[in-house]
mmCIF file of C-alpha atoms and ligand atoms in Angstrom:
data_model
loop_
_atom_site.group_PDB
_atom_site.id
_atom_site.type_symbol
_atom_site.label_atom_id
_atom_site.label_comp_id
_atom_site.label_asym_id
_atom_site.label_seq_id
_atom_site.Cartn_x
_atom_site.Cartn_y
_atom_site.Cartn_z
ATOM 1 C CA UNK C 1 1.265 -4.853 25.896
ATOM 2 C CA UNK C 2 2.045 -8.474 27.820
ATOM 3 C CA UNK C 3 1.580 -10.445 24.058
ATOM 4 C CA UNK C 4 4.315 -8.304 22.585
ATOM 5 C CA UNK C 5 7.042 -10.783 23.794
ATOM 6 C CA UNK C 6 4.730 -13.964 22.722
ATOM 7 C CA UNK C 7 4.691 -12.606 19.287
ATOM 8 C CA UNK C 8 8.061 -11.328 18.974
ATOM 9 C CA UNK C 9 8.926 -15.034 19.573
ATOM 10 C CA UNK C 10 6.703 -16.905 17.375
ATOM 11 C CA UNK C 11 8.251 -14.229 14.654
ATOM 12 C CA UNK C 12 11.939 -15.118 15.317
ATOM 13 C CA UNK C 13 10.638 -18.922 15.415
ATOM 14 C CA UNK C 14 8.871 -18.741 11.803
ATOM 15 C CA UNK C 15 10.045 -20.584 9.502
ATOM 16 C CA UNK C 16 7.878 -19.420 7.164
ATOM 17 C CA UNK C 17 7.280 -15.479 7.879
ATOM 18 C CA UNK C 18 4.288 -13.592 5.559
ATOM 19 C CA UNK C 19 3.628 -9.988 6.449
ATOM 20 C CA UNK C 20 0.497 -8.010 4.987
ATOM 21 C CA UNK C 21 0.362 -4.917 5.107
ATOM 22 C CA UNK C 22 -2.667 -2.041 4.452
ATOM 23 C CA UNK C 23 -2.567 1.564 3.819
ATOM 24 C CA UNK C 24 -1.829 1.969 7.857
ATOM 25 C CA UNK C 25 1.918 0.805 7.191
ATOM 26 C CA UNK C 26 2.032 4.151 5.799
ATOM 27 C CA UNK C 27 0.585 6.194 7.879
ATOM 28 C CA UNK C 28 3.364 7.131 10.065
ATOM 29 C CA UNK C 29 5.401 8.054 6.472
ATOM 30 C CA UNK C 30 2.922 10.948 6.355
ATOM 31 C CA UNK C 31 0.690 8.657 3.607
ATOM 32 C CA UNK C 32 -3.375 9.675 4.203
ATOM 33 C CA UNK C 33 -5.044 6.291 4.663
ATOM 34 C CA UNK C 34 -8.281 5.494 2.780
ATOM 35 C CA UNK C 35 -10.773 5.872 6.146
ATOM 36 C CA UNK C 36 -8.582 9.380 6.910
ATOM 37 C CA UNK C 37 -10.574 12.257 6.141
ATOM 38 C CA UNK C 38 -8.802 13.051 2.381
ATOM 39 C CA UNK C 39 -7.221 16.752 2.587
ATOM 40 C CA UNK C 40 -8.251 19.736 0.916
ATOM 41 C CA UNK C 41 -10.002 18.844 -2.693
ATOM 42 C CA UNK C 42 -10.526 15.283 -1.885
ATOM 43 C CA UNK C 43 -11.831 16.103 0.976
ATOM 44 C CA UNK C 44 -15.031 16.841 -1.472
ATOM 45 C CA UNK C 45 -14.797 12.964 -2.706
ATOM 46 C CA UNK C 46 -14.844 9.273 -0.984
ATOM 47 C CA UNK C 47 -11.632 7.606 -1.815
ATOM 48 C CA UNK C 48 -13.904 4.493 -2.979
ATOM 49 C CA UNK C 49 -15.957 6.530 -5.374
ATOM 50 C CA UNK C 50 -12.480 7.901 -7.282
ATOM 51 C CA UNK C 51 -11.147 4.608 -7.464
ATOM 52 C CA UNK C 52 -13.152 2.841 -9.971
ATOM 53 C CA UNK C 53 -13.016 2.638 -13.771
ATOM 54 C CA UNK C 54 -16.386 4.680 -13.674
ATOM 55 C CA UNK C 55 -14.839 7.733 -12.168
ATOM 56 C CA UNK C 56 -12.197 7.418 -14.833
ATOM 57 C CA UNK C 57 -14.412 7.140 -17.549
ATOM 58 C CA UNK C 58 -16.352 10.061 -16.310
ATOM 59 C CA UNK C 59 -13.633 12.553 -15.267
ATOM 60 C CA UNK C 60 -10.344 11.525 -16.564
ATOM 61 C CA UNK C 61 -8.538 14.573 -15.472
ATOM 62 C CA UNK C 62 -10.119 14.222 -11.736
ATOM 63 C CA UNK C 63 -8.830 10.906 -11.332
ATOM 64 C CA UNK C 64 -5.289 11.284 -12.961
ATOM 65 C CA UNK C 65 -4.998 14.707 -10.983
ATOM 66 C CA UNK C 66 -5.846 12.725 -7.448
ATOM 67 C CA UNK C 67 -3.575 9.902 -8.659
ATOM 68 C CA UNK C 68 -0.260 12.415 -9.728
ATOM 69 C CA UNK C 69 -0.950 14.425 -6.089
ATOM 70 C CA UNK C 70 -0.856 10.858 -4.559
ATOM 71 C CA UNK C 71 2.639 9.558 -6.079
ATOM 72 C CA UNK C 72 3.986 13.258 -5.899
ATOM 73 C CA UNK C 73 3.411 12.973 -2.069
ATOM 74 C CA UNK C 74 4.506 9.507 -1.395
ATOM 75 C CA UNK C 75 8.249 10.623 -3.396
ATOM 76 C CA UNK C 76 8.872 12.981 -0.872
ATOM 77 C CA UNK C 77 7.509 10.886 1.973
ATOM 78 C CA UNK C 78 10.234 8.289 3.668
ATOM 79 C CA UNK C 79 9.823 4.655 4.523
ATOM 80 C CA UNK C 80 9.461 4.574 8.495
ATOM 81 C CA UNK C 81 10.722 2.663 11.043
ATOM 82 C CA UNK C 82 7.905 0.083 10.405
ATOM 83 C CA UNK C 83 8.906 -0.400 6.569
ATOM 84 C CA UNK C 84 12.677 -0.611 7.964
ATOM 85 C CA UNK C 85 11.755 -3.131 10.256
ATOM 86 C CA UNK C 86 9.844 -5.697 8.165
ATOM 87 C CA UNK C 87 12.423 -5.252 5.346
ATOM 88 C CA UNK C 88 15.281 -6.729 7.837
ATOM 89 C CA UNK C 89 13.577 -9.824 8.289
ATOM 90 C CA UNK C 90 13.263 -12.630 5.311
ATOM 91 C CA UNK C 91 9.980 -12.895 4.563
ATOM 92 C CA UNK C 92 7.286 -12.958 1.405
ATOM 93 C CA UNK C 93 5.603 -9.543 1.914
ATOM 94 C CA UNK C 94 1.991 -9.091 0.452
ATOM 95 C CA UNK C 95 0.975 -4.990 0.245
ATOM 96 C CA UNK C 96 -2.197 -3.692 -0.800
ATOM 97 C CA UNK C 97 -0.927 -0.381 -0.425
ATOM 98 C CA UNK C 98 0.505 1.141 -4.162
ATOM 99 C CA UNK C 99 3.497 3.439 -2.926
ATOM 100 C CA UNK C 100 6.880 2.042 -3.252
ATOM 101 C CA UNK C 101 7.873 2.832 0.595
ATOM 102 C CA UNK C 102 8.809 -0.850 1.011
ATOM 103 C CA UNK C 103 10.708 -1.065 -1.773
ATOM 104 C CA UNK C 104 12.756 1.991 -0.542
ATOM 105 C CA UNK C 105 13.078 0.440 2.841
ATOM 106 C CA UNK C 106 14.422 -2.549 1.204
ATOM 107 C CA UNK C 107 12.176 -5.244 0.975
ATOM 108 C CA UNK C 108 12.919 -7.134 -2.198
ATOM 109 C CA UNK C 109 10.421 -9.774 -2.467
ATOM 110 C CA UNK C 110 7.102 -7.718 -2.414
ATOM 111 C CA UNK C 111 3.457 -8.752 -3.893
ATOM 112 C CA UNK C 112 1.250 -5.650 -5.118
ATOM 113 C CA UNK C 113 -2.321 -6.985 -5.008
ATOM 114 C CA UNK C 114 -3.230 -3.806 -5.885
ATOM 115 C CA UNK C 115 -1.171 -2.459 -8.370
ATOM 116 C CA UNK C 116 1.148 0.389 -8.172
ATOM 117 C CA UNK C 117 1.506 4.784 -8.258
ATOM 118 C CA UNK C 118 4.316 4.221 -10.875
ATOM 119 C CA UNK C 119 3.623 1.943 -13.299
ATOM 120 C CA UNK C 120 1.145 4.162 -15.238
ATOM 121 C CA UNK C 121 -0.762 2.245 -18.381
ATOM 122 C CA UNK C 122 -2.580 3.058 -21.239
ATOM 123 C CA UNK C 123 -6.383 2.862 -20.675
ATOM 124 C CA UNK C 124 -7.088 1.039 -24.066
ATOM 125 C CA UNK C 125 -4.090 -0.796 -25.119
ATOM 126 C CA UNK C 126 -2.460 -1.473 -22.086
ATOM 127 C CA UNK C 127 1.008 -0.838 -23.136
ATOM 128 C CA UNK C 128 3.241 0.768 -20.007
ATOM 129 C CA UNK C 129 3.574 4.732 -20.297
ATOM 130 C CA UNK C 130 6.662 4.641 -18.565
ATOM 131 C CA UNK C 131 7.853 3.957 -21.452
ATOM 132 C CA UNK C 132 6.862 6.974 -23.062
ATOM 133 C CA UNK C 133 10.069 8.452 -25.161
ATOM 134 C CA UNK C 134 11.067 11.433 -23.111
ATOM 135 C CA UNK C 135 7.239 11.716 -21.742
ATOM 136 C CA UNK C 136 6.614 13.615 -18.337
ATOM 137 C CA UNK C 137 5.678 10.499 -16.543
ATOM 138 C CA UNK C 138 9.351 8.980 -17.701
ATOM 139 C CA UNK C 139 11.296 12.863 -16.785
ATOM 140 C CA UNK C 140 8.841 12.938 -13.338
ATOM 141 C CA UNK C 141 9.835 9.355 -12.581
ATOM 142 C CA UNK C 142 13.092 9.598 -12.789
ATOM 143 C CA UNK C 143 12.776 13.208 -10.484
ATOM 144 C CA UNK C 144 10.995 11.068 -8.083
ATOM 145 C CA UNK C 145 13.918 8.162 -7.893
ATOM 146 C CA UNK C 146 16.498 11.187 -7.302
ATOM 147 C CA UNK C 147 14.206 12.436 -4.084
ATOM 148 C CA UNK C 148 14.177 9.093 -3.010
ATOM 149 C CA UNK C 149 17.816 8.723 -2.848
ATOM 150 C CA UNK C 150 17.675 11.955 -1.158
ATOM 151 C CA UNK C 151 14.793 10.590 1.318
ATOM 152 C CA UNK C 152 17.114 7.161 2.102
ATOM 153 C CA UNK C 153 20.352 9.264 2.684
ATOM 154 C CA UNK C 154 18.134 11.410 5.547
ATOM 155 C CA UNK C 155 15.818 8.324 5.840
ATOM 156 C CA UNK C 156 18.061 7.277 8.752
ATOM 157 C CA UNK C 157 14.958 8.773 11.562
ATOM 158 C CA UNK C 158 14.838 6.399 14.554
ATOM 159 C CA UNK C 159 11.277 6.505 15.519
ATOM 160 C CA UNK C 160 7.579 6.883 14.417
ATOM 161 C CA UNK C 161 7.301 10.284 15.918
ATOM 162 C CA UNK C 162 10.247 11.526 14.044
ATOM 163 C CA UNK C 163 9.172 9.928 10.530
ATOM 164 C CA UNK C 164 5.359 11.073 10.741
ATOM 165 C CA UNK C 165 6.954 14.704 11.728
ATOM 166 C CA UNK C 166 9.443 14.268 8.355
ATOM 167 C CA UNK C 167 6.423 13.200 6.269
ATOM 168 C CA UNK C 168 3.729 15.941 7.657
ATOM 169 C CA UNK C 169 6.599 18.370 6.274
ATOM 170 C CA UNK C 170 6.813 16.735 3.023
ATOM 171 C CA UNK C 171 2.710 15.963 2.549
ATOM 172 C CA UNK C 172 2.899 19.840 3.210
ATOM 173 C CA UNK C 173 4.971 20.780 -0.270
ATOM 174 C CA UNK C 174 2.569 18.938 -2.344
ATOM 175 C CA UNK C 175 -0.042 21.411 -1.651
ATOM 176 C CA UNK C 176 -3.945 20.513 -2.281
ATOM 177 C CA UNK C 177 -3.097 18.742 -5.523
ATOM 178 C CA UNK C 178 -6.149 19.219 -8.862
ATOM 179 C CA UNK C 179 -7.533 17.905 -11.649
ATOM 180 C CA UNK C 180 -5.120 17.374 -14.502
ATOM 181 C CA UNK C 181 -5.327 16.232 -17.970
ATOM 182 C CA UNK C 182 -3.904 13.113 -18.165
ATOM 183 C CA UNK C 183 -1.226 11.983 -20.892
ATOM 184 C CA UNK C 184 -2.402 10.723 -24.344
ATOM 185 C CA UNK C 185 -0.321 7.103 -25.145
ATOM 186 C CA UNK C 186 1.976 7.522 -27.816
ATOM 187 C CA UNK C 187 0.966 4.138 -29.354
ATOM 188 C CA UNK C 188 -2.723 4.814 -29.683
ATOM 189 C CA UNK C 189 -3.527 8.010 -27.890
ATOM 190 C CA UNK C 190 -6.133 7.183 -25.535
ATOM 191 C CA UNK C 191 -5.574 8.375 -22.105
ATOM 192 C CA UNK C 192 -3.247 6.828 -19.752
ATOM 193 C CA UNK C 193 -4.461 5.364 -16.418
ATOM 194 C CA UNK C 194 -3.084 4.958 -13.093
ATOM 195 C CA UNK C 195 -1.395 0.828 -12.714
ATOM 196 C CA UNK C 196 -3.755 0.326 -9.780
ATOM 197 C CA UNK C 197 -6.764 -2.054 -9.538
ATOM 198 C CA UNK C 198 -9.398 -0.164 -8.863
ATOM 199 C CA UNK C 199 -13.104 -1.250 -6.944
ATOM 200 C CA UNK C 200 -14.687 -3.681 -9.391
ATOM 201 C CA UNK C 201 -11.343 -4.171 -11.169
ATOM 202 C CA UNK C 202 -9.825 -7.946 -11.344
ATOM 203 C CA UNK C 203 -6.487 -8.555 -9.381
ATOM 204 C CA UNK C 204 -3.093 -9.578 -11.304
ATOM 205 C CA UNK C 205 -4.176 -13.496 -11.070
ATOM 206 C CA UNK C 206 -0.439 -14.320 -10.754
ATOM 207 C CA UNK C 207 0.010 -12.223 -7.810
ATOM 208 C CA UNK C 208 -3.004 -13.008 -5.898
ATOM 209 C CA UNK C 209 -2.910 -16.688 -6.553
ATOM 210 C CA UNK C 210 0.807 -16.669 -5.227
ATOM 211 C CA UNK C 211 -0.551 -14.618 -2.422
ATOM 212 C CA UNK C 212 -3.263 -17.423 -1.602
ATOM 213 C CA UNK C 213 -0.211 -20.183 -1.715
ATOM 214 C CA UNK C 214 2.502 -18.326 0.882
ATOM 215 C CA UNK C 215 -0.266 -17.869 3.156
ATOM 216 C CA UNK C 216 -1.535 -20.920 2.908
ATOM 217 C CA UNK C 217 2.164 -22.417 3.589
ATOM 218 C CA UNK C 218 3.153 -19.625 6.097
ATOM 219 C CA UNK C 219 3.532 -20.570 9.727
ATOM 220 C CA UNK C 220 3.053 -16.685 10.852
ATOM 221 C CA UNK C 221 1.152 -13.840 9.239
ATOM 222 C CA UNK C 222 1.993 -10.686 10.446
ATOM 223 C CA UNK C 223 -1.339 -8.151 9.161
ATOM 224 C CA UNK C 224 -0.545 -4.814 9.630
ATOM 225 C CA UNK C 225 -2.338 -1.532 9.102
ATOM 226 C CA UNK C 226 -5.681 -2.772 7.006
ATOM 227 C CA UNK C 227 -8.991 -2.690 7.650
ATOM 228 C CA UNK C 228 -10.078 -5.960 6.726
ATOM 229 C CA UNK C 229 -13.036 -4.329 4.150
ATOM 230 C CA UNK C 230 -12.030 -5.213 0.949
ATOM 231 C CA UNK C 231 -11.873 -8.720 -1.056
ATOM 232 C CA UNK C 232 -10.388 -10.084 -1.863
ATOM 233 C CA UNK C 233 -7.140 -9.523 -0.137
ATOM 234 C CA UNK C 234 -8.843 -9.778 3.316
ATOM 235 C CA UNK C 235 -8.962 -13.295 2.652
ATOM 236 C CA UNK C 236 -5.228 -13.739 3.267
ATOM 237 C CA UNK C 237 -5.123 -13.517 6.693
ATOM 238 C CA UNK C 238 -7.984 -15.772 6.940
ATOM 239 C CA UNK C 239 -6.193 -18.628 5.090
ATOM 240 C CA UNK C 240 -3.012 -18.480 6.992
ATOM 241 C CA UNK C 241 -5.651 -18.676 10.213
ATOM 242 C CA UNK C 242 -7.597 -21.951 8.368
ATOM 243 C CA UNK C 243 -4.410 -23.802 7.395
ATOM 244 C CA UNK C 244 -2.978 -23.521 11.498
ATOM 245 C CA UNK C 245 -0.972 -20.639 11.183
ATOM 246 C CA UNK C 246 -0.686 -17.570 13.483
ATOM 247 C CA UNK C 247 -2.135 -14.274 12.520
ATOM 248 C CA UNK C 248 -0.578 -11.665 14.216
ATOM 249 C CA UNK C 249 -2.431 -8.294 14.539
ATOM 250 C CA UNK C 250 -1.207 -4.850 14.567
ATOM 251 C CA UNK C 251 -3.419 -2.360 14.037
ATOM 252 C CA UNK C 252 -4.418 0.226 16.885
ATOM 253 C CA UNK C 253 -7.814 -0.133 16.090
ATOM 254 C CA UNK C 254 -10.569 -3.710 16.113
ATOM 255 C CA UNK C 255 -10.791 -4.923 12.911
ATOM 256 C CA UNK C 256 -12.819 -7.820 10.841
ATOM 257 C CA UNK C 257 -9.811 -9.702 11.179
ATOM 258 C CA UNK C 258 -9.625 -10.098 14.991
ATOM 259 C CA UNK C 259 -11.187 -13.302 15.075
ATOM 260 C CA UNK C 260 -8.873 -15.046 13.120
ATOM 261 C CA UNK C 261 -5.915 -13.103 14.997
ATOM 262 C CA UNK C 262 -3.854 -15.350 17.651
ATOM 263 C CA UNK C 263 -2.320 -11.983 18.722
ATOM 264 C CA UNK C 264 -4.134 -8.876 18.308
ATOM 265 C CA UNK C 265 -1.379 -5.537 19.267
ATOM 266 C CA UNK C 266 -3.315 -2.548 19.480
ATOM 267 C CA UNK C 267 -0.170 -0.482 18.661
ATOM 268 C CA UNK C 268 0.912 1.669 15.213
ATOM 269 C CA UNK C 269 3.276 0.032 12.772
ATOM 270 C CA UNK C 270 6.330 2.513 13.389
ATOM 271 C CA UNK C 271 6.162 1.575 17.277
ATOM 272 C CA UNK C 272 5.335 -2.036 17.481
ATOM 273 C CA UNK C 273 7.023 -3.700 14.500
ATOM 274 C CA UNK C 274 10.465 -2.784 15.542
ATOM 275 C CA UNK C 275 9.785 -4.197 19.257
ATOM 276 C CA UNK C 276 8.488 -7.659 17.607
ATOM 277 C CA UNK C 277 10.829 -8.053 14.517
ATOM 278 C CA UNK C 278 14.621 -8.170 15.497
HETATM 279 C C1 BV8 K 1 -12.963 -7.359 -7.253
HETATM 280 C C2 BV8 K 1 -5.843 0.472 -5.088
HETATM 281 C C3 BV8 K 1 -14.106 -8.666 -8.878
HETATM 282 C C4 BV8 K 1 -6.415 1.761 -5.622
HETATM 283 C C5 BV8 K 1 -7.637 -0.532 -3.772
HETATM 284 C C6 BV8 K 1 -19.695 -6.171 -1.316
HETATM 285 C C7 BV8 K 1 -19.250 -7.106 -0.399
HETATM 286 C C8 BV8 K 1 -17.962 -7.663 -0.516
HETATM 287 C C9 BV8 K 1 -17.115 -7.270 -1.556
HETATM 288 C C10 BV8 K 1 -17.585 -6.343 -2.436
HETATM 289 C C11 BV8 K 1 -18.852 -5.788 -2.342
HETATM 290 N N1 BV8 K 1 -19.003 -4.895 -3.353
HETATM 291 C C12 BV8 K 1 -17.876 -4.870 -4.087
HETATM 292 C C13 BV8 K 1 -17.024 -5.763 -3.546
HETATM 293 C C14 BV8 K 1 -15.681 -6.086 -4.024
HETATM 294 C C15 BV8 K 1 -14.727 -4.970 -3.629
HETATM 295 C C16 BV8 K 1 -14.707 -4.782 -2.136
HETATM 296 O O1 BV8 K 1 -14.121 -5.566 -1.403
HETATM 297 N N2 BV8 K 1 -15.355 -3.678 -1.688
HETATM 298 C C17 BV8 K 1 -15.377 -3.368 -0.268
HETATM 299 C C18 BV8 K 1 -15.345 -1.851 -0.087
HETATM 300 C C19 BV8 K 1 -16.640 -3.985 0.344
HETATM 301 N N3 BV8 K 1 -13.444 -5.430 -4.090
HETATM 302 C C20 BV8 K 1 -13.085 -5.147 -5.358
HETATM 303 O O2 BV8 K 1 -13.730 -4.457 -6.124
HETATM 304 C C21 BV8 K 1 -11.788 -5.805 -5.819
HETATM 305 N N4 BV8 K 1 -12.039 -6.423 -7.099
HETATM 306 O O3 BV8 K 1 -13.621 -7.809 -6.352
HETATM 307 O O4 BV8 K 1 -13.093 -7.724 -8.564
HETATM 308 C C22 BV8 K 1 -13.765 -9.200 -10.206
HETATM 309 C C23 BV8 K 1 -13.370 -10.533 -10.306
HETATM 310 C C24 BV8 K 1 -13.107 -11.052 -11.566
HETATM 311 C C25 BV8 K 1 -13.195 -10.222 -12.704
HETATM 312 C C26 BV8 K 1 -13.544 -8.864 -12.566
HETATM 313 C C27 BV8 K 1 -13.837 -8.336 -11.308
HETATM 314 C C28 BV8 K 1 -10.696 -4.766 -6.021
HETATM 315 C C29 BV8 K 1 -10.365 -4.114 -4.708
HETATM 316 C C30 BV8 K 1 -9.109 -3.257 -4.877
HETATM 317 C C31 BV8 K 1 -9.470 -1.780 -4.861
HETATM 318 N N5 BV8 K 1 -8.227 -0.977 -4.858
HETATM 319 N N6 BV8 K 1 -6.467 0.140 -3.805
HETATM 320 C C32 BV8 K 1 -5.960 2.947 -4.816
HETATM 321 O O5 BV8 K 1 -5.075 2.810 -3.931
HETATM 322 O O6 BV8 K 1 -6.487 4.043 -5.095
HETATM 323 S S1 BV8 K 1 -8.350 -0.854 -2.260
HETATM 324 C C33 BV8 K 1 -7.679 0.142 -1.045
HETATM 325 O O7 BV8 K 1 -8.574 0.166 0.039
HETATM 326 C C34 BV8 K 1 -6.445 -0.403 -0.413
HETATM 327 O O8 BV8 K 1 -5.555 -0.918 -1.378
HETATM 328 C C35 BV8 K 1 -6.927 -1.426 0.552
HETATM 329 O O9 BV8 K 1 -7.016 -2.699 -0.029
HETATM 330 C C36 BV8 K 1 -8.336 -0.981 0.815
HETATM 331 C C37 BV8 K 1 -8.599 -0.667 2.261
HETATM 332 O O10 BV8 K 1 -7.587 0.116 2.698
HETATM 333 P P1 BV8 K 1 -6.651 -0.386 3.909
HETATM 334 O O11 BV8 K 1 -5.316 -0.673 3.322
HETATM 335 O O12 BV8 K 1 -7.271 -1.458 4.730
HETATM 336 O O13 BV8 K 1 -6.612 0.934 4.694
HETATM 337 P P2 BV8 K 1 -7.836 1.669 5.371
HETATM 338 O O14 BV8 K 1 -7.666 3.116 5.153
HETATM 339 O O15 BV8 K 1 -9.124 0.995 5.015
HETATM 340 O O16 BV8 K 1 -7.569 1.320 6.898
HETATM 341 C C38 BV8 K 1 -6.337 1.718 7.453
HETATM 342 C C39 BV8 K 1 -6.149 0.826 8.653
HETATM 343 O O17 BV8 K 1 -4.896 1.139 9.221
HETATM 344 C C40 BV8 K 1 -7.209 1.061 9.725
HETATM 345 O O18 BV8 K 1 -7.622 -0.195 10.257
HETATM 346 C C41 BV8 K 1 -6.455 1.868 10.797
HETATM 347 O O19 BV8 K 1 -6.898 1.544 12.109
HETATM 348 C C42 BV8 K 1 -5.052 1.374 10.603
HETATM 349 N N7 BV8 K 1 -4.002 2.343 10.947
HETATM 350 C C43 BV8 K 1 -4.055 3.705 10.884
HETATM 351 N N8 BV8 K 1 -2.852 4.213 11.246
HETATM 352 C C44 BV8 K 1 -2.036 3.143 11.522
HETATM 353 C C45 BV8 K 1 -2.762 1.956 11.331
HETATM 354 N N9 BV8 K 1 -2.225 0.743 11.512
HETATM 355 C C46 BV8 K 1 -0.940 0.686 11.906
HETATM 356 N N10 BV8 K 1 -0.160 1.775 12.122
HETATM 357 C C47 BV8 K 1 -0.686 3.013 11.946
HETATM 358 N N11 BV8 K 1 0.088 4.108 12.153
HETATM 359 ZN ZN1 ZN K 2 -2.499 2.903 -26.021
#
């Protein structure tokens, strides 16, 4: 891959450094992406169909259920060597992805245009459940910190090989997952919902619109591990691109986003974003 050193300098040049990432960062942590084939019972639904208010509305317990097996995986998943990488460099990192692996790697400054798997909120009055007195999402939370101070003491794995190994064996405890009732709010007990934007759903405005304004400033934009499909946080790349900055590719598949790529590495996020971010 002859553009590898050719990006890895225009990264250590930026001044300016934005990195976007997609549900691909996580891959290699063991995280199913939304285009994998979903395991076991969601194997039976499209990833798109459960993520909308609709599905909610309709099956309460489906969604929740498919939402608790996703955050129970991703606590005893690590961050990999991808996450580690980008969260040594200063940067403004943008995810659409709703785990918490870059956190855990790190990363302090990080935009969730999409929400996240543990900030659960009512469905009617909005008002966080985490802060449900003693609730299970509060006990399960705080379970899920503790494995992830276990994951960062063993998260010291070197490579991608090693962390997608570490997270096949954890994705393997959580089992098939199910439907399950979801909690009632203890304010005005209507059901609480996932803290994700879901298809249809509006984006935080403050976090997109800041979004919009470090790419537009950003003098390289490192996309990694999206597909480019959904809006609209597949316009970032293209402003960075429309303002004169580089886009930087990695993904090892084409995607929408090619054309407005100066650098397109057809390489994984564990293997390529430690070679071009030192
Ligand atoms: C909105 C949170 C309006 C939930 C997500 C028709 C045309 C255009 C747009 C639309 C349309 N119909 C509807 C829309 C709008 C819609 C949209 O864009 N739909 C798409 C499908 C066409 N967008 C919306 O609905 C958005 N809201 O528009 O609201 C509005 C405005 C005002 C007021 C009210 C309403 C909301 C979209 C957000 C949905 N929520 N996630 C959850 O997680 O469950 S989206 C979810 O899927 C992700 O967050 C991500 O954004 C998206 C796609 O996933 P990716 O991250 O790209 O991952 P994917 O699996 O697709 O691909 C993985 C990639 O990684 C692949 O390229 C693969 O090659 C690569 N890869 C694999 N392994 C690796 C790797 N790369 C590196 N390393 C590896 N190891
Ligand atoms: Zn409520």
């Amino acid at each position: 891959m002859d553009s590898l050193p050719t990006a890895a300098d225009l990264i250590t040049r930026a001044e300016r450094l934005v990195v976007l990432t997609g549900a691909g960062m996580s891959a290699e942590s063991g995280v199913p992406t939304f285009r994998d084939a979903l395991t076991g019972l969601w194997a039976r639904y499209d990833a798109e169909a459960l993520a909308t208010p609709e599905a909610f509305e309709r099956d309460p317990a489906l969604v929740w259920g498919w939402y608790e097996w996703r955050r129970e995986l991703v606590e005893r998943v690590h961050p990999n060597a991808g996450h580690r990488a980008v969260a040594r460099r200063d940067c403004t990192l943008i995810t659409q992805n709703v785990d918490d692996l870059h956190e855990r790697a790190g990363s302090k400054d990080v935009i969730h245009l999409h929400g996240s798997l543990f900030a659960p909120r009512c469905s009617a009055c909005h008002q966080p459940a985490a802060d449900v007195p003693g609730g299970t999402v509060e006990q399960e939370a705080a379970d899920g910190a503790a494995i992830g101070v276990a994951n960062r003491a063993a998260g010291g794995v070197a490579d991608g090989a090693a962390d997608r190994r570490a997270g096949e064996a954890a994705g393997g405890a959580v089992g098939e997952g199910g439907p399950r009732t979801p909690p009632a709010c203890v304010y005005c007990a209507s059901p609480v919902r996932p803290g994700v934007v879901w298809f249809g759903e509006q984006l935080p405005v403050a976090a997109f619109e800041r979004a919009v304004e470090v790419a537009a400033r950003a003098d390289v934009l490192i996309t990694v591990g999206t597909s480019g499909q959904v809006y609209p946080a597949a316009e970032i790349p293209q402003v960075t691109a429309k303002r004169g900055g580089a886009v930087i590719q990695v993904n090892p598949q084409p995607t929408p986003l090619d054309p407005f790529c100066a650098i397109n590495l057809r390489g994984t996020a564990a293997e390529v974003l430690p070679e071009i971010i030192r």
